[in-house]
Amino acid sequence: MGGLLSVLAPIGFVNEFALRIGRAIGVVAIAVMVLAILIQVFFRYVLNNALPWPDEAARFCMLWMTGLMAPTAFRRGGFVAIDMFGRSLPSIPGQILSLFLLVISLLVLVVAIGIGWGEVTGFGGKFTTASLYLPTSLSFDDWFRIPRSWMMASLLVGVILLTSVNIELILRGIVTLMGGSDRLRPIDDVEMLGSE
Amino acid sequence: MLIWFLPAFLFFLLIGLPVFFGLLAAPGLLLWLNGQEKDITLLYRNVYNGMDSFPLMAIPFFMLAGEMMNRGGITVRLVEFSQALMGHLRGGLAQVNILSSILFAGLSGSAVADTSALGSMLIPAMEKEGYSRKFAAAITAASSVIGPIIPPSGIMIIYAYVMGESVAALFLAGIVPGILVGVGLMVMVRLMADRYELPPAQRVVLTGTQLGKTEWWVSFLLVRLNVGLLLWAFMPVGAEASAAVQWGLLIGALVIAHFLFIGLRRVVSHDFRMVCKRAMVPLQTPILILGGILAGVFTPTEAAAVAVAYAVFVGFFILRSLSLRDMPQILANAGITSAVVLLLVGAAMAFKTVVSLSHAPETLAGFILNLSENPLILLFLINLLLFIVGMFLDAGPAIIILGPILGPIFTDLGVDPIHFAIIMSVNLTVGLATPPMGLVLFVAAAVSKERVETIAKAILPFLAVEILVIFLITYVPAISMTIPRLTGFAQ
């Protein structure tokens, strides 16, 4: 148990730290999304000049917001599931079932990492975005066209973070199964509304 | 072989695998066993492509606008306004609860937010007036399902996206069914009020209130603009009328609206007027959203962003109930909640690909048509199925899973896709208030400190009304289709 806890502690710390940064970036991303769409509305209807970039910039931010914030929801138990069967089982079989489900999730995530890496570094990622540029000089003379792989990396990063959270949850599950739940640091909870 | 992904998915779902992983694990496993490893890459690509969508952006925006409005203290104003209109009736506070839910639905579109915001305010107030706690919690939970039916609605955005329908058409189609659920509940409360002697409430609880200067002027202008524009829209003027005539008529309509309200001043008390004025600013949100979409000014996504901007304006400059310090938490809550929904929608798009690859809809259509060829009987059966699914699964994921399977079958049977979307959305939304897994029942229990089982029993009369409304919506398509047809969003 001690060994498990000593492995779990750094993973938990890293996850907490990474997800906090992810949430901070996600907060900025959602604010930028709103701003980009409002700029689009203003330019199109007030100035009669449709800009090419706000749509793509907002989608860029939404993808990163999803990739960086979904792992927080997963860690806090916010992924929708029917947990009636597990809850109806006695404690030990219920915990074993939870572990089994986490292992299935891990398999899905590991496969997704492999595919995601191939996608980001492969053919599809070599294209550029249609309208997103970054200035590469202070005088704004030189611009760098953002590659599509930067957008595609959002899902890959999300899947990697989900995997890291999943491993932490598996370790927590094993510790709980071994009767050490009182030695686990609680994960903070939030109100999850869902689409309903 | 591939058709087995459905039972496999159901198995994963029932043993408690999160829907997101189930949507990928079941088809992925079957594709692998089928030797179609390359198609697993297609699954991943479709998750990404499914999320990379402009229309979907409306989900985080509406969530954000709702969260800001809620934190900004609009709940109190809506309840006061509802009470001023309906508080004097027998069962007054229960009626107020329902009307507040209808009004709240136009701002947030979330049943959970409705239950938690209105419940924490109205359940203690109802108890004080002599209602039992279980009744107060039950009516709060039952009326909160109106939230996702009346626009804006997260589940309708999801349905529209997954099924390729128009968000605006679904929004418009949801208005009458949502109001119908509310009216049905009001009738039931009225009947129960006689039987259980539910008391009327004081109509205006706020006395001697004065509005701030900004809010006074904003509500002064908004109310006249809304009524004036409405009058102008119904004026019998041909499209060929010159701009000068149009402007003249608009100014005339605004003047009529102004004198109408001057006249009304003599009829109602100062306190009543103040309560109405305090509700004016938040109630402008649905008018802004729907008005913008209907006038062709915004797309639904842009309307959602404008709703956020309006919520910022209201929260920071008019009500002054929000501070910059609140914003990170509000943005984070909206972001985290939307991220889960967006991932689910992405996975649903991947799932949909396998649904078409497996020819599951055709197989299921064959099975369903074997039961009966009469669409009316099939609609009855499908309502039963949806109701049972709704008892165990939340509306969003249920739509994501069942929409691609059931939608094409009923469209082929001649049911309008928008009509079917409303049947599905309303039915699954009512499922949010049904035991054993009704999300809003749990929230109502947490807010009221009453046991879920007790609320589940007390809610039964209201559920009966909602089931009746579902069948009305199912068999009278005009209920949902009239507004989209009149506005040209459906044929």
XYZ file of C-alpha atoms in Angstrom:
687
model
C 0.000 0.000 0.000
C 2.803 2.394 0.944
C 4.432 1.813 -2.446
C 1.157 2.469 -4.233
C 0.571 5.661 -2.284
C 4.061 6.881 -3.058
C 3.407 6.343 -6.797
C -0.028 7.922 -6.534
C 1.120 11.094 -4.761
C 3.291 12.477 -7.596
C 0.749 11.458 -10.264
C -1.986 13.221 -8.290
C 0.205 16.289 -7.865
C 1.091 16.432 -11.563
C -2.549 15.960 -12.561
C -3.733 18.638 -10.178
C -1.083 21.047 -11.456
C -1.619 20.263 -15.155
C -5.394 20.469 -14.873
C -5.196 23.775 -13.023
C -3.146 25.204 -15.890
C -5.578 23.595 -18.326
C -8.523 25.252 -16.600
C -6.796 28.624 -16.661
C -6.134 28.330 -20.407
C -9.682 27.042 -20.912
C -11.090 30.097 -19.130
C -9.135 32.380 -21.453
C -10.180 30.271 -24.459
C -13.899 30.564 -23.726
C -13.562 34.327 -23.246
C -11.684 34.630 -26.566
C -14.391 32.544 -28.271
C -17.094 34.980 -27.184
C -14.987 37.945 -28.203
C -14.179 36.498 -31.638
C -17.833 35.817 -32.445
C -18.893 39.266 -31.239
C -16.226 40.819 -33.468
C -17.601 38.731 -36.325
C -21.161 39.958 -35.696
C -19.995 43.574 -35.383
C -17.929 43.534 -38.559
C -20.531 41.713 -40.614
C -23.623 43.656 -39.598
C -22.303 47.028 -38.547
C -19.300 47.496 -40.839
C -20.604 45.225 -43.598
C -17.217 43.534 -43.786
C -17.134 39.801 -43.009
C -13.794 38.849 -41.455
C -12.341 35.458 -42.379
C -10.658 34.550 -39.086
C -13.137 34.803 -36.147
C -14.982 31.580 -37.000
C -11.784 29.536 -37.186
C -10.209 31.274 -34.185
C -13.290 30.548 -32.083
C -13.279 26.887 -33.152
C -9.553 26.719 -32.332
C -10.298 27.983 -28.834
C -13.295 25.671 -28.392
C -11.239 22.598 -29.277
C -8.519 23.552 -26.812
C -11.079 24.426 -24.148
C -12.565 20.947 -24.562
C -9.211 19.177 -24.552
C -7.973 21.021 -21.477
C -11.141 21.108 -19.387
C -12.739 17.708 -20.007
C -10.034 15.895 -17.957
C -10.991 18.041 -14.944
C -14.582 16.836 -15.315
C -13.390 13.222 -15.620
C -11.280 13.531 -12.462
C -14.235 14.975 -10.575
C -16.583 12.199 -11.718
C -18.424 14.419 -14.179
C -18.551 11.990 -17.122
C -22.100 10.770 -17.649
C -22.618 7.097 -16.765
C -25.365 4.815 -15.504
C -23.847 3.754 -12.205
C -26.946 2.006 -10.835
C -25.582 -1.496 -11.339
C -22.278 -0.738 -9.629
C -24.040 0.937 -6.718
C -26.358 -2.032 -6.249
C -23.396 -4.388 -5.797
C -21.778 -5.059 -2.404
C -18.744 -2.899 -1.681
C -15.893 -5.149 -2.898
C -17.492 -6.371 -6.175
C -18.589 -2.769 -6.818
C -15.012 -1.544 -6.439
C -13.706 -4.339 -8.678
C -16.283 -3.374 -11.317
C -15.194 0.272 -11.097
C -11.602 -0.807 -11.659
C -12.628 -2.963 -14.610
C -14.459 0.016 -16.166
C -11.435 2.236 -15.639
C -9.246 -0.351 -17.363
C -11.588 -0.402 -20.385
C -11.455 3.420 -20.458
C -7.658 3.239 -20.286
C -7.562 0.866 -23.268
C -9.712 3.275 -25.288
C -7.461 6.175 -24.322
C -4.207 4.353 -25.080
C -5.468 3.405 -28.556
C -6.604 7.022 -29.025
C -3.141 8.357 -28.098
C -1.531 6.156 -30.743
C -3.977 7.246 -33.431
C -3.912 10.882 -32.284
C -0.135 11.061 -32.497
C -0.260 9.625 -36.006
C -2.899 12.163 -37.009
C -1.085 15.207 -35.605
C 2.300 14.261 -37.040
C 0.900 12.696 -40.209
C -0.443 13.923 -43.516
C -3.517 15.743 -42.161
C -1.445 17.783 -39.741
C 0.827 19.119 -42.481
C -1.877 21.403 -43.868
C -2.311 24.927 -42.574
C -5.389 26.574 -41.128
C -7.426 28.640 -43.566
C -7.162 32.029 -41.902
C -5.125 31.924 -38.699
C -1.783 33.723 -38.612
C 0.673 34.643 -35.864
C 2.984 37.662 -36.087
C 6.635 36.630 -36.033
C 8.104 40.120 -35.775
C 7.378 43.022 -33.458
C 6.696 45.269 -36.450
C 3.967 42.875 -37.612
C 5.658 42.572 -41.020
C 6.132 38.815 -40.911
C 3.345 36.376 -40.265
C 3.345 32.664 -39.628
C 0.389 30.659 -40.855
C -0.767 28.361 -38.045
C -0.593 24.687 -39.038
C -3.695 22.545 -38.701
C -1.747 20.197 -36.440
C -1.928 22.867 -33.701
C -5.680 22.520 -33.744
C -5.570 18.745 -33.986
C -3.196 18.582 -31.025
C -6.032 19.763 -28.753
C -7.711 16.368 -28.801
C -4.391 14.547 -28.433
C -3.455 16.649 -25.394
C -6.945 16.078 -23.999
C -6.604 12.312 -24.438
C -3.136 12.335 -22.810
C -4.496 14.262 -19.819
C -7.484 11.916 -19.612
C -5.071 8.965 -19.618
C -3.052 10.475 -16.803
C -6.236 11.071 -14.798
C -7.398 7.553 -15.600
C -4.152 6.060 -14.242
C -4.574 8.130 -11.076
C -8.166 6.924 -10.698
C -7.080 3.294 -11.189
C -4.432 3.656 -8.490
C -6.970 5.302 -6.184
C -9.353 2.422 -6.928
C -6.697 -0.160 -5.990
C -5.882 1.694 -2.768
C -9.603 1.837 -1.919
C -9.935 -1.876 -2.657
C -7.059 -2.538 -0.255
C -8.900 -0.614 2.442
C -6.837 2.550 2.307
C -9.507 5.017 1.181
C -8.996 7.116 4.332
C -5.400 7.734 3.254
C -6.423 9.246 -0.090
C -6.536 12.997 -0.637
C -10.090 13.978 -1.601
C -10.671 15.276 -5.140
C -12.560 18.558 -5.116
C -16.055 18.379 -6.538
C -17.989 20.769 -8.738
C -21.563 21.083 -9.826
C -21.886 19.490 -13.259
C -24.889 20.674 -15.193
C -24.576 18.743 -18.466
C -26.646 19.820 -21.423
C -29.813 19.467 -19.338
C -20.960 -8.958 -37.239
C -20.780 -5.178 -36.934
C -24.429 -4.971 -35.863
C -23.309 -6.491 -32.522
C -21.843 -3.139 -31.561
C -25.291 -2.096 -30.320
C -25.698 -4.893 -27.743
C -22.022 -4.442 -26.824
C -22.597 -0.739 -26.286
C -25.721 -1.432 -24.229
C -23.752 -3.891 -22.093
C -20.982 -1.348 -21.456
C -23.574 1.293 -20.643
C -25.478 -0.889 -18.201
C -22.406 -1.961 -16.270
C -21.576 1.713 -15.768
C -18.931 2.634 -18.356
C -19.112 6.399 -18.993
C -21.124 7.049 -22.161
C -18.151 8.756 -23.844
C -15.971 5.651 -23.534
C -18.870 3.321 -24.350
C -19.568 5.186 -27.597
C -15.973 4.475 -28.662
C -15.207 1.137 -26.981
C -18.126 -0.865 -28.401
C -17.713 0.048 -32.088
C -13.914 0.054 -31.737
C -13.911 -3.466 -30.316
C -16.216 -4.777 -33.037
C -14.221 -3.073 -35.798
C -11.073 -4.674 -34.409
C -12.676 -8.121 -34.211
C -13.969 -7.588 -37.758
C -10.439 -6.913 -38.992
C -11.281 -3.285 -39.836
C -8.469 -1.685 -37.814
C -8.198 1.173 -40.290
C -11.756 2.216 -39.496
C -10.762 2.684 -35.843
C -8.676 5.626 -37.057
C -11.864 6.877 -38.715
C -13.553 6.770 -35.300
C -10.866 9.050 -33.836
C -11.042 11.404 -36.817
C -14.794 11.670 -36.466
C -14.529 12.547 -32.774
C -12.270 15.440 -33.753
C -14.318 16.500 -36.768
C -17.497 16.145 -34.725
C -16.234 18.665 -32.183
C -14.735 21.038 -34.728
C -18.019 22.740 -35.477
C -19.279 26.309 -35.477
C -22.917 25.504 -34.525
C -21.755 23.551 -31.458
C -20.185 26.697 -30.045
C -23.678 27.762 -29.020
C -23.547 25.190 -26.191
C -20.752 26.825 -24.146
C -22.157 30.272 -24.938
C -25.674 29.530 -23.733
C -24.252 27.804 -20.648
C -22.113 30.833 -19.943
C -24.987 33.277 -20.443
C -27.231 31.198 -18.161
C -24.538 30.927 -15.483
C -23.920 34.690 -15.548
C -27.606 35.562 -15.421
C -28.107 33.159 -12.565
C -25.179 34.501 -10.549
C -26.280 38.015 -11.366
C -29.388 37.675 -9.200
C -32.053 37.514 -11.878
C -33.813 34.559 -10.200
C -35.238 36.796 -7.479
C -36.573 39.238 -10.055
C -38.234 36.527 -12.124
C -39.886 35.016 -9.047
C -41.151 38.432 -7.899
C -42.519 39.076 -11.382
C -44.230 35.673 -11.531
C -45.679 36.266 -8.081
C -47.059 39.638 -9.149
C -48.847 37.893 -12.027
C -50.018 34.660 -10.419
C -49.389 34.791 -6.679
C -52.996 35.703 -5.840
C -54.393 32.460 -7.308
C -55.127 29.435 -5.135
C -51.933 27.438 -4.888
C -50.253 30.766 -5.624
C -46.633 29.910 -4.899
C -46.874 26.616 -6.793
C -48.204 28.551 -9.796
C -45.396 31.082 -9.308
C -42.910 28.199 -9.308
C -44.207 26.995 -12.697
C -44.357 30.453 -14.285
C -40.841 31.219 -13.012
C -39.641 27.998 -14.670
C -41.194 29.058 -17.972
C -39.494 32.466 -17.756
C -36.219 30.977 -16.519
C -36.298 28.562 -19.480
C -35.900 31.483 -21.836
C -32.646 32.419 -20.134
C -30.835 29.248 -19.214
C -32.250 26.165 -20.931
C -31.046 23.938 -18.121
C -33.419 21.942 -15.914
C -30.718 21.395 -13.322
C -29.954 25.123 -13.050
C -33.700 25.811 -12.829
C -34.227 23.314 -9.996
C -31.246 24.511 -8.057
C -31.853 28.261 -8.539
C -35.630 28.351 -8.146
C -35.759 25.483 -5.648
C -33.378 27.080 -3.180
C -35.580 30.171 -3.188
C -39.106 28.837 -3.574
C -39.091 25.571 -1.618
C -38.440 27.280 1.769
C -40.929 30.032 0.857
C -43.585 27.450 -0.023
C -42.960 25.550 3.210
C -43.456 28.792 5.138
C -46.811 29.262 3.404
C -47.982 25.831 4.555
C -47.083 23.611 1.603
C -45.496 20.267 2.401
C -41.813 20.069 1.569
C -42.288 17.064 -0.706
C -44.960 18.919 -2.707
C -42.740 22.004 -3.045
C -39.775 19.895 -4.179
C -41.948 17.865 -6.556
C -43.443 20.886 -8.325
C -39.980 22.472 -8.582
C -38.552 19.335 -10.200
C -41.583 18.788 -12.459
C -41.647 22.355 -13.749
C -37.894 22.513 -14.264
C -38.116 20.142 -17.234
C -39.591 23.059 -19.167
C -36.051 24.518 -19.191
C -34.587 22.418 -22.015
C -37.834 22.513 -24.045
C -38.281 26.282 -24.376
C -35.371 27.905 -26.267
C -32.475 28.304 -25.792
C -31.926 24.614 -25.286
C -28.665 22.679 -25.093
C -30.240 19.364 -26.016
C -31.886 20.828 -29.099
C -28.549 22.221 -30.279
C -27.103 18.729 -29.828
C -30.005 17.084 -31.661
C -29.835 19.595 -34.505
C -26.111 19.071 -34.905
C -26.095 15.278 -34.654
C -29.088 14.916 -36.993
C -28.313 17.784 -39.356
C -31.467 19.769 -38.566
C -31.883 23.533 -38.198
C -31.256 24.786 -34.645
C -33.595 27.726 -35.249
C -36.408 25.398 -36.382
C -36.022 23.231 -33.271
C -35.900 26.289 -31.009
C -39.127 27.595 -32.526
C -40.776 24.183 -32.419
C -40.064 23.914 -28.690
C -41.897 27.089 -27.649
C -45.510 25.843 -27.646
C -44.744 22.371 -26.213
C -42.799 24.026 -23.380
C -45.631 26.412 -22.590
C -48.094 23.524 -22.861
C -46.183 21.555 -20.221
C -46.326 24.652 -17.996
C -50.054 25.205 -18.553
C -50.736 21.512 -17.893
C -48.877 21.711 -14.599
C -50.766 24.897 -13.671
C -54.105 23.167 -14.272
C -53.005 20.243 -12.108
C -51.913 22.612 -9.325
C -55.277 24.383 -9.552
C -57.095 21.038 -9.165
C -54.875 20.052 -6.249
C -55.300 23.494 -4.682
C -59.026 22.858 -4.251
C -58.484 19.413 -2.825
C -55.601 20.192 -0.471
C -56.571 23.803 0.214
C -53.347 25.281 -1.061
C -53.338 28.968 -0.117
C -52.987 31.998 -2.337
C -49.940 34.176 -1.687
C -49.353 37.880 -1.326
C -49.180 39.312 -4.834
C -46.524 41.989 -4.473
C -43.921 41.345 -1.809
C -41.714 44.267 -2.711
C -42.908 47.637 -1.460
C -41.470 51.088 -1.888
C -38.651 49.965 -4.179
C -37.057 52.444 -6.543
C -34.909 51.454 -9.515
C -31.445 52.809 -10.215
C -31.330 55.479 -12.923
C -29.664 53.265 -15.561
C -31.999 50.344 -14.948
C -35.049 52.627 -14.972
C -34.128 54.090 -18.354
C -33.117 50.751 -19.856
C -36.386 49.079 -18.826
C -38.339 52.199 -19.902
C -36.841 51.958 -23.395
C -36.926 48.158 -23.672
C -40.593 47.779 -22.829
C -41.610 50.468 -25.329
C -39.281 49.129 -28.012
C -40.618 45.589 -27.644
C -44.286 46.560 -27.745
C -43.688 49.202 -30.426
C -41.830 46.757 -32.689
C -44.542 44.152 -32.149
C -47.246 46.657 -33.157
C -45.173 47.712 -36.159
C -44.657 44.105 -37.257
C -48.421 43.564 -37.373
C -49.204 46.792 -39.251
C -50.773 46.042 -42.643
C -48.106 47.676 -44.769
C -46.885 46.190 -48.043
C -43.200 45.464 -48.592
C -43.213 48.084 -51.363
C -43.828 50.930 -48.867
C -41.037 53.516 -48.911
C -38.473 53.780 -46.131
C -39.974 57.081 -44.990
C -43.408 55.459 -44.553
C -41.863 52.513 -42.700
C -39.960 54.820 -40.341
C -43.053 56.948 -39.810
C -45.081 53.895 -38.896
C -42.370 52.660 -36.553
C -42.263 55.995 -34.738
C -46.072 55.948 -34.612
C -46.010 52.439 -33.102
C -43.498 53.571 -30.478
C -45.658 56.561 -29.574
C -48.745 54.312 -29.265
C -46.733 51.922 -27.052
C -45.619 54.846 -24.879
C -49.157 56.149 -24.338
C -50.368 52.605 -23.724
C -47.977 52.340 -20.788
C -48.841 55.836 -19.558
C -52.475 54.681 -19.499
C -51.548 51.488 -17.666
C -49.887 53.519 -14.914
C -53.307 54.543 -13.626
C -54.515 50.941 -13.471
C -51.648 49.291 -11.561
C -49.849 50.211 -8.365
C -46.371 51.689 -8.188
C -45.031 48.538 -6.512
C -46.505 46.290 -9.205
C -44.885 48.435 -11.879
C -41.531 48.308 -10.142
C -41.652 44.502 -9.946
C -42.435 44.323 -13.674
C -39.679 46.795 -14.515
C -37.147 44.837 -12.459
C -37.928 41.736 -14.554
C -37.775 43.581 -17.864
C -34.001 43.512 -18.302
C -33.492 39.747 -17.772
C -36.601 38.897 -19.784
C -35.099 40.667 -22.765
C -32.635 37.767 -23.221
C -35.008 35.303 -24.960
C -36.452 38.163 -27.022
C -32.944 39.092 -28.113
C -32.033 35.491 -28.981
C -35.209 34.533 -30.806
C -35.754 37.985 -32.302
C -32.211 38.010 -33.684
C -32.535 34.522 -35.164
C -36.002 35.162 -36.615
C -35.012 38.502 -38.110
C -32.073 36.788 -39.790
C -29.598 39.028 -37.974
C -27.774 36.247 -36.107
C -27.160 32.565 -36.510
C -28.033 30.619 -33.315
C -24.323 30.542 -32.394
C -23.982 34.284 -32.852
C -27.215 34.792 -30.904
C -25.663 32.785 -28.078
C -22.553 35.005 -28.092
C -24.766 38.093 -28.110
C -26.661 36.607 -25.139
C -23.329 36.368 -23.298
C -22.537 39.989 -24.138
C -26.001 41.005 -22.922
C -25.497 39.023 -19.703
C -22.174 40.856 -19.167
C -23.888 44.207 -19.810
C -26.745 43.379 -17.431
C -24.564 41.864 -14.715
C -21.873 44.542 -14.702
C -23.599 47.760 -15.751
C -27.309 47.508 -15.015
C -27.822 45.197 -12.052
C -24.190 45.598 -10.946
C -24.424 42.197 -9.317
C -21.337 40.684 -10.968
C -17.725 41.540 -10.323
C -14.570 40.668 -12.249
C -13.630 38.412 -9.359
C -16.652 36.176 -10.136
C -15.706 35.705 -13.775
C -12.983 32.999 -13.625
C -15.289 30.693 -11.665
C -18.241 31.369 -13.979
C -16.110 30.809 -17.096
C -14.540 27.668 -15.620
C -17.934 26.169 -14.702
C -19.340 26.855 -18.160
C -16.150 25.549 -19.799
C -15.920 22.313 -17.822
C -19.592 21.494 -18.304
C -19.482 22.245 -22.030
C -16.250 20.293 -22.501
C -17.994 17.111 -21.329
C -20.931 17.735 -23.668
C -18.663 18.550 -26.628
C -16.597 15.392 -26.125
C -19.828 13.392 -26.001
C -21.075 14.973 -29.210
C -17.733 14.200 -30.880
C -17.975 10.574 -29.774
C -21.592 10.501 -30.989
C -20.502 11.577 -34.451
C -17.985 8.718 -34.479
C -20.674 6.341 -33.240
C -22.988 7.580 -35.990
C -20.435 6.526 -38.614
C -20.454 2.975 -37.304
C -24.239 3.071 -37.106
C -24.357 3.714 -40.855
C -21.547 1.212 -41.613
C -23.423 -1.511 -39.746
C -26.781 -0.819 -41.451
C -28.310 -0.877 -37.959
C -31.101 1.613 -38.800
C -32.269 -0.597 -41.690
C -32.223 -3.720 -39.503
C -34.004 -1.942 -36.669
C -36.474 -0.370 -39.084
C -37.323 -3.859 -40.334
C -37.827 -5.024 -36.763
C -39.954 -2.021 -35.829
C -42.074 -2.279 -38.992
C -42.695 -5.930 -38.164
C -44.371 -4.771 -34.964
C -46.802 -2.569 -36.873
C -46.921 -0.500 -40.014
C -49.197 2.109 -38.470
C -47.057 5.174 -37.658
C -49.446 6.131 -34.825
C -48.902 2.828 -33.033
C -45.179 3.010 -33.711
C -45.037 6.524 -32.280
C -46.804 5.239 -29.171
C -44.274 2.426 -28.836
C -41.349 4.747 -29.425
C -42.645 7.096 -26.749
C -42.711 4.169 -24.338
C -39.145 3.257 -25.284
C -37.944 6.856 -24.912
C -39.688 7.202 -21.566
C -38.012 4.061 -20.250
C -34.623 5.198 -21.587
C -35.211 8.631 -20.016
C -35.704 6.972 -16.643
C -32.127 5.726 -16.721
C -30.194 8.098 -18.949
C -29.994 11.893 -19.145
C -31.549 13.600 -22.145
C -28.318 14.751 -23.858
C -26.569 11.370 -24.021
C -29.863 9.617 -24.858
C -30.386 11.919 -27.828
C -26.806 11.392 -28.925
C -27.231 7.618 -28.832
C -30.784 7.185 -30.098
C -31.124 10.104 -32.513
C -29.025 8.608 -35.333
C -30.764 5.235 -34.934
C -34.409 6.262 -34.556
C -34.499 9.555 -36.489
C -34.075 8.098 -40.009
C -36.626 5.333 -39.335
C -39.418 7.749 -38.435
C -38.502 10.209 -41.148
C -38.940 7.349 -43.642
C -42.333 6.642 -42.087
C -43.385 10.184 -42.955
C -42.922 11.871 -39.578
C -41.444 15.361 -40.009
C -37.847 15.344 -38.673
C -38.509 18.485 -36.609
C -41.672 16.971 -35.139
C -39.771 13.807 -34.249
C -36.977 15.875 -32.709
C -39.499 17.576 -30.433
C -41.172 14.285 -29.461
C -37.779 12.884 -28.571
C -36.532 15.990 -26.770
C -39.677 16.515 -24.687
C -39.970 12.844 -23.779
C -36.340 12.491 -22.746
C -36.448 15.812 -20.910
C -39.411 14.630 -18.844
C -37.213 11.621 -18.065
C -34.998 14.005 -16.079
C -37.721 14.086 -13.424
C -38.509 10.375 -13.346
C -37.109 7.863 -10.845
C -34.780 6.039 -10.459
C -32.126 8.139 -12.253
C -33.855 11.483 -12.803
C -31.161 14.112 -12.517
C -33.459 16.896 -11.332
C -34.984 14.641 -8.674
C -31.549 14.361 -7.097
C -30.984 18.104 -7.336
C -34.440 18.799 -5.861
C -33.650 16.360 -3.047
C -30.346 18.113 -2.350
C -31.944 21.559 -2.384
C -34.991 20.634 -0.282
C -33.273 18.123 2.040
C -36.158 15.763 1.278
C -35.641 12.094 0.344
C -35.575 11.281 -3.391
C -38.130 8.482 -2.887
C -40.569 10.869 -1.205
C -40.249 13.430 -4.003
C -40.554 10.640 -6.588
C -43.966 9.738 -5.138
C -45.148 13.335 -4.824
C -44.197 14.082 -8.419
C -46.455 11.377 -9.908
C -49.531 13.596 -10.605
C -47.290 16.104 -12.392
C -45.583 13.354 -14.378
C -49.028 12.150 -15.466
C -49.699 15.628 -16.881
C -46.349 15.664 -18.653
C -46.979 12.232 -20.193
C -50.341 13.504 -21.427
C -48.592 16.488 -23.019
C -46.046 14.161 -24.679
C -48.890 12.250 -26.335
C -50.592 15.485 -27.349
C -47.365 16.674 -28.964
C -46.949 13.285 -30.639
C -50.401 13.050 -32.166
C -51.019 16.740 -32.886
C -47.979 17.806 -34.951
C -49.419 21.324 -35.275
C -48.476 21.985 -31.637
C -44.793 21.921 -32.451
C -44.843 22.604 -36.201
C -47.021 25.721 -36.447
C -44.440 28.324 -35.399
C -41.578 26.900 -37.518
C -43.955 26.718 -40.499
C -45.316 30.228 -40.006
C -41.807 31.627 -39.793
C -40.563 29.666 -42.799
C -38.166 27.441 -40.857
C -40.073 24.253 -41.730
C -42.230 23.072 -44.600
